[in-house]
mmCIF file of C-alpha atoms in Angstrom:
data_model
loop_
_atom_site.group_PDB
_atom_site.id
_atom_site.type_symbol
_atom_site.label_atom_id
_atom_site.label_comp_id
_atom_site.label_asym_id
_atom_site.label_seq_id
_atom_site.Cartn_x
_atom_site.Cartn_y
_atom_site.Cartn_z
ATOM 1 C CA MET A 25 -80.639 -24.340 -15.131
ATOM 2 C CA LYS A 26 -78.888 -21.009 -15.663
ATOM 3 C CA ALA A 27 -75.615 -20.330 -13.884
ATOM 4 C CA ARG A 28 -76.014 -17.673 -11.288
ATOM 5 C CA PHE A 29 -73.943 -14.502 -11.631
ATOM 6 C CA ASN A 30 -71.417 -14.310 -8.834
ATOM 7 C CA PRO A 31 -69.950 -10.790 -8.531
ATOM 8 C CA ILE A 32 -67.437 -11.923 -5.885
ATOM 9 C CA SER A 33 -65.950 -14.559 -8.170
ATOM 10 C CA LEU A 34 -65.799 -12.083 -11.007
ATOM 11 C CA GLY A 35 -64.061 -9.563 -8.767
ATOM 12 C CA MET A 36 -61.509 -12.136 -7.694
ATOM 13 C CA MET A 37 -60.800 -13.012 -11.308
ATOM 14 C CA PHE A 38 -60.347 -9.338 -12.144
ATOM 15 C CA LEU A 39 -58.002 -8.825 -9.192
ATOM 16 C CA ASN A 40 -55.963 -11.869 -10.171
ATOM 17 C CA THR A 41 -55.644 -10.484 -13.687
ATOM 18 C CA LEU A 42 -54.321 -7.205 -12.304
ATOM 19 C CA VAL A 43 -51.703 -9.038 -10.242
ATOM 20 C CA VAL A 44 -50.599 -11.119 -13.221
ATOM 21 C CA ASN A 45 -50.352 -7.997 -15.356
ATOM 22 C CA ALA A 46 -48.337 -6.210 -12.680
ATOM 23 C CA VAL A 47 -45.872 -9.087 -12.458
ATOM 24 C CA SER A 48 -45.705 -9.177 -16.223
ATOM 25 C CA LYS A 49 -44.914 -5.478 -16.332
ATOM 26 C CA ILE A 50 -42.099 -5.945 -13.818
ATOM 27 C CA ASN A 51 -40.668 -8.762 -15.890
ATOM 28 C CA ASN A 52 -41.082 -6.660 -19.017
ATOM 29 C CA GLU A 53 -38.883 -3.941 -17.545
ATOM 30 C CA ASP A 54 -41.617 -1.383 -16.790
ATOM 31 C CA VAL A 55 -40.369 -1.066 -13.196
ATOM 32 C CA ALA A 56 -36.754 0.169 -13.249
ATOM 33 C CA VAL A 57 -35.068 -0.525 -9.920
ATOM 34 C CA CYS A 58 -31.386 -1.426 -9.636
ATOM 35 C CA PRO A 59 -31.290 -4.997 -8.266
ATOM 36 C CA CYS A 60 -27.602 -4.974 -7.240
ATOM 37 C CA PHE A 61 -27.405 -1.978 -4.932
ATOM 38 C CA SER A 62 -29.692 0.743 -3.663
ATOM 39 C CA GLU A 63 -29.355 4.499 -3.674
ATOM 40 C CA THR A 64 -29.457 4.472 0.133
ATOM 41 C CA GLU A 65 -26.583 1.974 0.339
ATOM 42 C CA VAL A 66 -24.311 3.956 -1.981
ATOM 43 C CA MET A 67 -25.157 7.397 -0.603
ATOM 44 C CA LEU A 68 -24.574 6.275 2.981
ATOM 45 C CA LYS A 69 -21.005 5.352 2.078
ATOM 46 C CA ILE A 70 -20.192 8.683 0.436
ATOM 47 C CA ASP A 71 -22.013 10.732 3.087
ATOM 48 C CA LYS A 72 -20.016 9.040 5.828
ATOM 49 C CA PRO A 73 -16.951 10.925 7.161
ATOM 50 C CA GLY A 74 -13.597 9.333 6.391
ATOM 51 C CA PHE A 75 -14.328 7.978 2.920
ATOM 52 C CA ASP A 76 -12.425 8.199 -0.348
ATOM 53 C CA ILE A 77 -12.635 6.696 -3.823
ATOM 54 C CA HIS A 78 -10.142 5.066 -6.149
ATOM 55 C CA ARG A 79 -9.528 7.833 -8.655
ATOM 56 C CA THR A 80 -8.575 6.100 -11.890
ATOM 57 C CA SER A 81 -11.182 3.325 -11.768
ATOM 58 C CA SER A 82 -14.163 5.344 -10.519
ATOM 59 C CA CYS A 83 -16.723 7.481 -12.343
ATOM 60 C CA ALA A 84 -15.735 6.660 -15.914
ATOM 61 C CA SER A 85 -17.989 7.630 -18.814
ATOM 62 C CA THR A 86 -20.697 5.505 -20.422
ATOM 63 C CA PRO A 87 -21.481 2.731 -21.254
ATOM 64 C CA TYR A 88 -19.556 1.410 -18.244
ATOM 65 C CA THR A 89 -19.287 3.243 -14.969
ATOM 66 C CA SER A 90 -18.106 2.207 -11.546
ATOM 67 C CA LEU A 91 -17.603 3.614 -8.084
ATOM 68 C CA ASN A 92 -14.946 2.190 -5.768
ATOM 69 C CA ILE A 93 -15.326 3.525 -2.224
ATOM 70 C CA ILE A 94 -12.962 3.002 0.700
ATOM 71 C CA ASP A 95 -13.650 3.490 4.397
ATOM 72 C CA ILE A 96 -10.391 4.847 5.815
ATOM 73 C CA LYS A 97 -11.019 4.000 9.470
ATOM 74 C CA SER A 98 -12.061 0.415 8.716
ATOM 75 C CA THR A 99 -9.038 -0.026 6.461
ATOM 76 C CA ARG A 100 -6.702 1.160 9.210
ATOM 77 C CA GLN A 101 -8.345 -1.403 11.503
ATOM 78 C CA GLY A 102 -7.696 -4.182 8.990
ATOM 79 C CA VAL A 103 -11.322 -4.773 7.939
ATOM 80 C CA ARG A 104 -11.370 -6.398 4.483
ATOM 81 C CA PRO A 105 -14.136 -9.030 4.044
ATOM 82 C CA GLY A 106 -16.620 -8.476 1.239
ATOM 83 C CA PHE A 107 -14.467 -5.923 -0.550
ATOM 84 C CA THR A 108 -12.591 -5.764 -3.844
ATOM 85 C CA ASP A 109 -8.826 -5.257 -3.598
ATOM 86 C CA ILE A 110 -7.388 -2.497 -5.779
ATOM 87 C CA ASP A 111 -3.709 -1.587 -5.314
ATOM 88 C CA ASP A 112 -3.724 -3.758 -2.157
ATOM 89 C CA LEU A 113 -6.495 -1.693 -0.540
ATOM 90 C CA PRO A 114 -10.106 -2.848 0.120
ATOM 91 C CA TYR A 115 -12.782 -0.971 -1.801
ATOM 92 C CA ALA A 116 -16.542 -1.408 -1.877
ATOM 93 C CA HIS A 117 -17.160 -1.859 -5.606
ATOM 94 C CA TYR A 118 -20.307 -0.853 -7.503
ATOM 95 C CA SER A 119 -20.573 -0.858 -11.278
ATOM 96 C CA ALA A 120 -23.055 -0.978 -14.127
ATOM 97 C CA ILE A 121 -22.940 -1.558 -17.865
ATOM 98 C CA TYR A 122 -25.652 0.045 -19.966
ATOM 99 C CA ASP A 123 -24.578 -0.569 -23.555
ATOM 100 C CA THR A 124 -27.374 -0.319 -26.108
ATOM 101 C CA THR A 125 -25.023 -0.906 -29.044
ATOM 102 C CA THR A 126 -24.108 -4.422 -27.906
ATOM 103 C CA ASP A 127 -27.168 -5.159 -25.758
ATOM 104 C CA ASN A 128 -24.883 -5.652 -22.791
ATOM 105 C CA TYR A 129 -26.634 -4.906 -19.494
ATOM 106 C CA GLU A 130 -24.998 -5.776 -16.204
ATOM 107 C CA CYS A 131 -24.619 -4.630 -12.619
ATOM 108 C CA ARG A 132 -22.042 -5.648 -10.052
ATOM 109 C CA GLU A 133 -21.458 -5.300 -6.328
ATOM 110 C CA SER A 134 -17.981 -6.365 -5.194
ATOM 111 C CA ASP A 135 -17.367 -9.751 -6.860
ATOM 112 C CA ALA A 136 -21.038 -10.599 -7.528
ATOM 113 C CA ALA A 137 -22.364 -9.767 -11.013
ATOM 114 C CA TRP A 138 -25.807 -10.041 -12.617
ATOM 115 C CA MET A 139 -27.035 -9.861 -16.203
ATOM 116 C CA ILE A 140 -30.176 -7.721 -16.026
ATOM 117 C CA PRO A 141 -32.833 -6.103 -18.266
ATOM 118 C CA SER A 142 -31.853 -2.848 -19.964
ATOM 119 C CA SER A 143 -34.096 -0.578 -17.885
ATOM 120 C CA LYS A 144 -32.662 -1.926 -14.640
ATOM 121 C CA ALA A 145 -29.128 -1.521 -15.961
ATOM 122 C CA LYS A 146 -29.991 2.060 -16.827
ATOM 123 C CA ALA A 147 -31.293 2.593 -13.285
ATOM 124 C CA CYS A 148 -28.014 1.276 -11.821
ATOM 125 C CA HIS A 149 -26.010 3.359 -14.267
ATOM 126 C CA ASN A 150 -27.892 6.570 -13.498
ATOM 127 C CA LEU A 151 -27.638 5.932 -9.765
ATOM 128 C CA LEU A 152 -23.844 5.716 -10.033
ATOM 129 C CA LEU A 153 -23.597 8.809 -12.238
ATOM 130 C CA GLU A 154 -25.595 10.756 -9.667
ATOM 131 C CA ALA A 155 -23.325 9.500 -6.877
ATOM 132 C CA CYS A 156 -20.241 10.407 -8.929
ATOM 133 C CA ASP A 157 -21.475 13.973 -9.416
ATOM 134 C CA LYS A 158 -21.853 14.244 -5.663
ATOM 135 C CA VAL A 159 -18.470 12.658 -4.939
ATOM 136 C CA ASN A 160 -16.482 14.736 -7.422
ATOM 137 C CA SER A 161 -17.652 17.954 -5.797
ATOM 138 C CA ARG A 162 -16.372 16.742 -2.416
ATOM 139 C CA ILE A 163 -13.140 14.791 -2.796
ATOM 140 C CA CYS A 164 -9.621 16.193 -2.727
ATOM 141 C CA PRO A 165 -8.498 16.678 -6.354
ATOM 142 C CA CYS A 166 -4.746 16.664 -5.599
ATOM 143 C CA TYR A 167 -4.203 13.396 -3.752
ATOM 144 C CA SER A 168 -6.076 10.322 -2.566
ATOM 145 C CA PHE A 169 -5.905 7.940 0.371
ATOM 146 C CA GLY A 170 -4.242 5.453 -1.976
ATOM 147 C CA ASP A 171 -1.575 8.014 -2.937
ATOM 148 C CA LEU A 172 -0.780 8.705 0.703
ATOM 149 C CA MET A 173 -0.685 4.999 1.602
ATOM 150 C CA LYS A 174 1.920 4.377 -1.119
ATOM 151 C CA LEU A 175 3.943 7.309 0.166
ATOM 152 C CA GLU A 176 3.586 6.064 3.744
ATOM 153 C CA LYS A 177 4.993 2.685 2.769
ATOM 154 C CA SER A 178 7.928 4.314 0.945
ATOM 155 C CA ILE A 179 8.728 6.438 3.996
ATOM 156 C CA GLU A 180 8.581 3.506 6.418
ATOM 157 C CA ASN A 181 10.820 1.470 4.116
ATOM 158 C CA THR A 182 13.142 4.513 3.886
ATOM 159 C CA ASP A 183 12.895 4.426 0.090
ATOM 160 C CA ILE A 184 12.566 8.212 0.294
ATOM 161 C CA ASN A 185 13.915 10.638 2.872
ATOM 162 C CA VAL A 186 11.389 12.988 4.451
ATOM 163 C CA ASP A 187 12.231 16.312 6.063
ATOM 164 C CA SER A 188 10.698 15.988 9.518
ATOM 165 C CA SER A 189 11.240 19.713 10.184
ATOM 166 C CA LYS A 190 8.658 20.586 7.504
ATOM 167 C CA THR A 191 6.392 17.542 7.228
ATOM 168 C CA CYS A 192 3.005 17.410 9.000
ATOM 169 C CA LEU A 193 3.346 20.776 10.744
ATOM 170 C CA ASP A 194 0.414 22.794 12.151
ATOM 171 C CA PRO A 195 -1.877 23.443 9.121
ATOM 172 C CA THR A 196 -2.966 26.828 10.491
ATOM 173 C CA GLU A 197 0.605 28.119 10.527
ATOM 174 C CA SER A 198 2.200 26.650 7.412
ATOM 175 C CA ILE A 199 1.654 24.663 4.240
ATOM 176 C CA TYR A 200 0.353 21.318 5.496
ATOM 177 C CA GLY A 201 2.091 18.489 3.693
ATOM 178 C CA ILE A 202 4.912 16.037 3.119
ATOM 179 C CA TYR A 203 8.353 17.307 2.129
ATOM 180 C CA LYS A 204 11.217 15.245 0.789
ATOM 181 C CA PHE A 205 14.584 15.950 2.361
ATOM 182 C CA GLU A 206 16.429 18.929 0.811
ATOM 183 C CA SER A 207 13.373 19.949 -1.224
ATOM 184 C CA ASN A 208 11.232 23.058 -0.834
ATOM 185 C CA VAL A 209 8.439 21.562 -2.932
ATOM 186 C CA PRO A 210 6.095 19.260 -0.976
ATOM 187 C CA THR A 211 5.035 15.931 -2.450
ATOM 188 C CA PHE A 212 1.400 16.491 -1.467
ATOM 189 C CA SER A 213 0.170 19.495 0.503
ATOM 190 C CA LEU A 214 -2.715 21.734 1.519
ATOM 191 C CA ASP A 215 -2.843 25.521 1.877
ATOM 192 C CA LEU A 216 -5.888 26.154 4.070
ATOM 193 C CA GLU A 217 -5.529 29.925 4.051
ATOM 194 C CA ASN A 218 -5.737 30.214 0.259
ATOM 195 C CA ASN A 219 -7.996 27.205 -0.417
ATOM 196 C CA ARG A 220 -5.419 25.379 -2.519
ATOM 197 C CA CYS A 221 -4.093 21.851 -2.629
ATOM 198 C CA MET A 222 -0.897 20.777 -4.352
ATOM 199 C CA ASP A 223 0.416 17.679 -6.063
ATOM 200 C CA GLY A 224 4.096 18.562 -6.248
ATOM 201 C CA ASP A 225 4.257 21.917 -8.015
ATOM 202 C CA LYS A 226 0.772 21.533 -9.531
ATOM 203 C CA SER A 227 -1.791 23.608 -7.655
ATOM 204 C CA SER A 228 -5.611 23.460 -7.661
ATOM 205 C CA ILE A 229 -8.144 25.926 -6.267
ATOM 206 C CA ILE A 230 -10.610 23.966 -4.142
ATOM 207 C CA THR A 231 -13.977 24.393 -2.449
ATOM 208 C CA GLU A 232 -14.510 24.268 1.303
ATOM 209 C CA GLU A 233 -15.815 20.697 1.031
ATOM 210 C CA GLN A 234 -12.781 19.625 -0.992
ATOM 211 C CA SER A 235 -10.459 21.427 1.424
ATOM 212 C CA ALA A 236 -12.038 19.568 4.352
ATOM 213 C CA HIS A 237 -11.542 16.254 2.540
ATOM 214 C CA CYS A 238 -7.894 17.076 1.717
ATOM 215 C CA LYS A 239 -7.314 17.922 5.372
ATOM 216 C CA ASP A 240 -8.998 14.713 6.580
ATOM 217 C CA LEU A 241 -6.710 12.664 4.329
ATOM 218 C CA MET A 242 -3.594 14.540 5.455
ATOM 219 C CA ASP A 243 -4.644 14.308 9.126
ATOM 220 C CA ASP A 244 -4.935 10.538 8.788
ATOM 221 C CA PHE A 245 -1.536 10.309 7.109
ATOM 222 C CA CYS A 246 0.209 12.475 9.706
ATOM 223 C CA ARG A 247 -1.451 10.542 12.525
ATOM 224 C CA GLU A 248 -0.335 7.159 11.208
ATOM 225 C CA VAL A 249 2.948 7.627 9.361
ATOM 226 C CA ASN A 250 6.309 7.135 11.022
ATOM 227 C CA VAL A 251 8.279 10.080 9.667
ATOM 228 C CA PRO A 252 11.994 9.300 10.083
ATOM 229 C CA SER A 253 13.624 11.950 12.249
ATOM 230 C CA ASP A 254 17.167 13.298 12.226
ATOM 231 C CA THR A 255 18.086 10.704 14.852
ATOM 232 C CA ASP A 256 16.809 7.956 12.559
ATOM 233 C CA LYS A 257 19.488 8.991 10.069
ATOM 234 C CA LEU A 258 22.185 8.319 12.674
ATOM 235 C CA SER A 259 21.612 4.607 12.108
ATOM 236 C CA THR A 260 24.172 4.694 9.295
ATOM 237 C CA SER A 261 26.841 6.207 11.549
ATOM 238 C CA ILE A 262 27.991 2.839 12.908
ATOM 239 C CA CYS A 263 28.178 1.335 9.436
ATOM 240 C CA THR A 264 29.347 3.014 6.264
ATOM 241 C CA ASN A 265 30.838 2.135 2.928
ATOM 242 C CA ASP A 266 34.571 2.648 2.480
ATOM 243 C CA VAL A 267 34.886 6.335 1.550
ATOM 244 C CA ASN A 268 37.800 5.490 -0.736
ATOM 245 C CA ARG A 269 35.608 3.129 -2.758
ATOM 246 C CA SER A 270 32.529 5.345 -3.139
ATOM 247 C CA GLU A 271 32.396 5.040 -6.934
ATOM 248 C CA THR A 272 32.830 1.282 -6.685
ATOM 249 C CA CYS A 273 30.030 1.017 -4.111
ATOM 250 C CA ALA A 274 27.735 3.107 -6.315
ATOM 251 C CA TRP A 275 28.359 0.569 -9.089
ATOM 252 C CA VAL A 276 27.693 -2.318 -6.691
ATOM 253 C CA ALA A 277 24.439 -0.670 -5.537
ATOM 254 C CA SER A 278 22.956 -0.903 -9.020
ATOM 255 C CA ASN A 279 22.983 -4.722 -8.793
ATOM 256 C CA PRO A 280 23.977 -5.803 -5.259
ATOM 257 C CA SER A 281 22.751 -9.400 -5.518
ATOM 258 C CA LEU A 282 25.233 -10.010 -8.340
ATOM 259 C CA ARG A 283 28.104 -7.664 -7.459
ATOM 260 C CA CYS A 284 28.451 -7.816 -3.661
ATOM 261 C CA ASN A 285 30.250 -11.163 -3.781
ATOM 262 C CA GLN A 286 32.635 -10.224 -6.587
ATOM 263 C CA ILE A 287 36.318 -9.513 -5.949
ATOM 264 C CA ASP A 288 37.624 -5.990 -6.463
ATOM 265 C CA GLY A 289 40.652 -6.304 -8.743
ATOM 266 C CA ALA A 290 42.190 -3.144 -7.294
ATOM 267 C CA THR A 291 42.182 -4.310 -3.677
ATOM 268 C CA GLY A 292 41.756 -8.079 -3.836
ATOM 269 C CA LYS A 293 38.843 -7.815 -1.416
ATOM 270 C CA ARG A 294 35.275 -8.852 -1.955
ATOM 271 C CA MET A 295 32.948 -5.972 -2.706
ATOM 272 C CA PHE A 296 30.867 -6.512 0.439
ATOM 273 C CA GLU A 297 33.997 -5.978 2.583
ATOM 274 C CA GLN A 298 34.257 -2.449 1.185
ATOM 275 C CA CYS A 299 30.579 -1.678 0.621
ATOM 276 C CA ARG A 300 29.135 -3.037 3.856
ATOM 277 C CA LEU A 301 26.183 -0.669 3.991
ATOM 278 C CA THR A 302 25.263 -1.314 0.358
ATOM 279 C CA CYS A 303 25.591 -5.082 0.731
ATOM 280 C CA SER A 304 23.957 -5.373 4.196
ATOM 281 C CA LYS A 305 27.151 -6.797 5.666
ATOM 282 C CA CYS A 306 27.524 -4.400 8.607
ATOM 283 C CA ALA A 307 28.396 -5.678 12.079
ATOM 284 C CA CYS A 308 25.382 -7.111 13.915
ATOM 285 C CA LYS A 309 25.249 -4.297 16.468
ATOM 286 C CA ASP A 310 22.432 -2.014 17.589
ATOM 287 C CA ASP A 311 22.826 1.740 17.135
ATOM 288 C CA GLU A 312 22.491 3.188 20.646
ATOM 289 C CA LEU A 313 21.652 6.642 19.241
ATOM 290 C CA PHE A 314 18.718 5.446 17.159
ATOM 291 C CA ARG A 315 15.216 6.642 18.079
ATOM 292 C CA PHE A 316 12.355 5.512 15.871
ATOM 293 C CA ASN A 317 10.060 8.330 14.743
ATOM 294 C CA ASN A 318 11.952 10.736 17.046
ATOM 295 C CA LYS A 319 10.416 9.174 20.153
ATOM 296 C CA ASP A 320 12.901 8.971 23.035
ATOM 297 C CA PHE A 321 11.610 5.618 24.267
ATOM 298 C CA LYS A 322 11.601 3.957 20.823
ATOM 299 C CA ASP A 323 15.165 2.678 20.776
ATOM 300 C CA CYS A 324 16.429 -0.776 19.840
ATOM 301 C CA LYS A 325 15.577 -2.151 23.293
ATOM 302 C CA TRP A 326 11.999 -1.019 22.703
ATOM 303 C CA ALA A 327 12.054 -2.720 19.292
ATOM 304 C CA ARG A 328 13.315 -5.962 20.851
ATOM 305 C CA ALA A 329 10.519 -5.932 23.443
ATOM 306 C CA LYS A 330 7.945 -4.959 20.832
ATOM 307 C CA GLY A 331 8.651 -7.999 18.683
ATOM 308 C CA ASN A 332 7.695 -8.475 15.037
ATOM 309 C CA ILE A 333 8.693 -4.909 14.160
ATOM 310 C CA CYS A 334 11.821 -5.681 12.144
ATOM 311 C CA SER A 335 9.704 -5.542 8.983
ATOM 312 C CA LYS A 336 10.228 -1.771 9.110
ATOM 313 C CA LYS A 337 13.398 -1.014 7.184
ATOM 314 C CA ALA A 338 14.455 1.880 9.446
ATOM 315 C CA ILE A 339 14.484 -0.490 12.424
ATOM 316 C CA ARG A 340 16.204 -3.331 10.554
ATOM 317 C CA VAL A 341 19.010 -0.993 9.507
ATOM 318 C CA ALA A 342 19.520 0.584 12.948
ATOM 319 C CA CYS A 343 18.913 -2.410 15.216
ATOM 320 C CA ARG A 344 21.099 -4.995 13.519
ATOM 321 C CA ASP A 345 21.586 -7.067 16.648
ATOM 322 C CA THR A 346 17.905 -6.991 17.613
ATOM 323 C CA CYS A 347 16.917 -7.902 14.053
ATOM 324 C CA ALA A 348 19.976 -10.084 13.401
ATOM 325 C CA ASN A 349 19.553 -11.931 10.129
ATOM 326 C CA PRO A 350 22.003 -12.999 7.399
ATOM 327 C CA SER A 351 20.153 -10.700 5.001
ATOM 328 C CA THR A 352 20.564 -7.610 7.215
ATOM 329 C CA CYS A 353 24.014 -7.897 8.847
ATOM 330 C CA CYS A 354 27.297 -9.804 8.711
ATOM 331 C CA MET A 355 26.635 -13.264 10.138
ATOM 332 C CA ASP A 356 26.734 -16.887 9.031
ATOM 333 C CA ASN A 357 23.692 -18.311 7.324
ATOM 334 C CA ASN A 358 23.060 -21.576 9.152
ATOM 335 C CA ASN A 359 20.647 -22.707 6.446
ATOM 336 C CA PHE A 360 23.293 -22.493 3.732
ATOM 337 C CA LYS A 361 24.428 -25.646 1.953
ATOM 338 C CA LEU A 362 27.081 -25.680 -0.759
ATOM 339 C CA PHE A 363 25.172 -28.496 -2.449
ATOM 340 C CA PRO A 364 21.506 -27.804 -1.565
ATOM 341 C CA SER A 365 20.227 -30.809 -3.513
ATOM 342 C CA SER A 366 22.171 -33.215 -1.289
ATOM 343 C CA THR A 367 19.845 -35.262 0.939
ATOM 344 C CA SER A 368 22.604 -36.676 3.130
ATOM 345 C CA ALA A 369 22.697 -35.166 6.629
ATOM 346 C CA LYS A 370 26.454 -35.751 6.662
ATOM 347 C CA LYS A 371 26.961 -33.830 3.435
ATOM 348 C CA LYS A 372 25.442 -30.472 4.207
ATOM 349 C CA PHE A 373 28.684 -28.676 3.361
ATOM 350 C CA GLY A 374 27.617 -25.538 5.215
ATOM 351 C CA CYS A 375 29.462 -23.017 7.383
ATOM 352 C CA LYS A 376 30.415 -25.639 9.993
ATOM 353 C CA TRP A 377 31.988 -27.733 7.258
ATOM 354 C CA ALA A 378 33.935 -24.705 6.002
ATOM 355 C CA LYS A 379 35.201 -23.993 9.519
ATOM 356 C CA LYS A 380 36.223 -27.583 10.290
ATOM 357 C CA ARG A 381 39.385 -27.564 8.186
ATOM 358 C CA LYS A 382 41.029 -25.896 5.188
ATOM 359 C CA THR A 383 38.968 -22.818 6.046
ATOM 360 C CA ASN A 384 41.067 -20.363 4.039
ATOM 361 C CA PHE A 385 40.876 -22.572 0.969
ATOM 362 C CA ARG A 386 37.153 -23.244 1.305
ATOM 363 C CA CYS A 387 36.368 -19.563 1.896
ATOM 364 C CA LYS A 388 37.699 -18.796 -1.578
ATOM 365 C CA ILE A 389 34.509 -20.379 -2.879
ATOM 366 C CA THR A 390 32.251 -17.401 -3.605
ATOM 367 C CA SER A 391 29.022 -18.815 -2.175
ATOM 368 C CA ILE A 392 30.804 -19.831 1.059
ATOM 369 C CA ALA A 393 32.399 -16.404 1.476
ATOM 370 C CA MET A 394 29.034 -14.716 0.982
ATOM 371 C CA ASN A 395 27.026 -17.031 3.247
ATOM 372 C CA CYS A 396 29.674 -17.711 5.914
ATOM 373 C CA PRO A 397 31.368 -14.320 6.432
ATOM 374 C CA GLU A 398 31.886 -14.906 10.177
ATOM 375 C CA THR A 399 33.567 -18.250 9.579
ATOM 376 C CA CYS A 400 35.702 -16.709 6.860
ATOM 377 C CA GLY A 401 36.729 -13.746 9.007
ATOM 378 C CA LEU A 402 35.114 -11.226 6.662
ATOM 379 C CA CYS A 403 32.969 -9.360 9.187
ATOM 380 C CA THR A 404 35.738 -7.133 10.563
#
């Protein structure tokens, strides 16, 4: 008996063949879609206000390219999960390798990486190049969020002195930027009127989009940074180095951890007795004139109530009683032991031991003099 022709079965077989072929084509790289990240995902991040990129690691040439994007607002709020840290800042990381010479094809999003077919690697690579073209026409060419964050940290730690009379002024009336004290050249700045941005004395003509990005970055900096005011500088007025030993104190400052406890042959005194500011051996007193960031209410009493704010160097230096610590002012270190390896509770040989008897003799020991200055009468 002849088998009957079944057109439905034949059609199903044909359809199944098409599906198999389609899957085969996908596996054989005929469909080039980046599997790590989508165009929508990347473009949303660079179209969003308040973004920036890491300059030196982004948008390199072939065969490897990457784009490291940071959301400024989220970073200020402390959001970090799922990001790649670069220079201690959280970036969303996208990268692709399309290297035909070594047959190396890879894509990566944050810390997750995939080895992929060449056509898909090319799709990822082209997607990033397109995004980079778009980004480079928008971002500030003179400074980045990362640059300003480093500067912000230096200012708050008082590693550099900033002229508050020039820094972060109204951008419509002056050059908008950050000026070091006694310098007419800003560190980073923006001239809105002439469409220029500056990195020191290097100037760049910029587009309106780039100008807007430069201004956004500077606005964020000026909103967040604590620019030390003239009253901040008064914090040194209650503690200074001996003016007659200025050259000696300059020498001590080049290696304070080694030189502060040495004896000055000319005076017979320890260096920290003459270079109190350099050696952080000032009296543990608050400066009543100090106002943090030129705010009348931000005095040392405010700092004491605030709590956990002594990490800021300007406050540590001015509010030595509020932030009292053996590393910041002249006081005994209760954790000090002459023989730290001793396990006997009765043999701590600390400041109390030095005070108990033969104090003058025991205070001739360098480590005791340095760690027990109150006991040894070296704080006045």
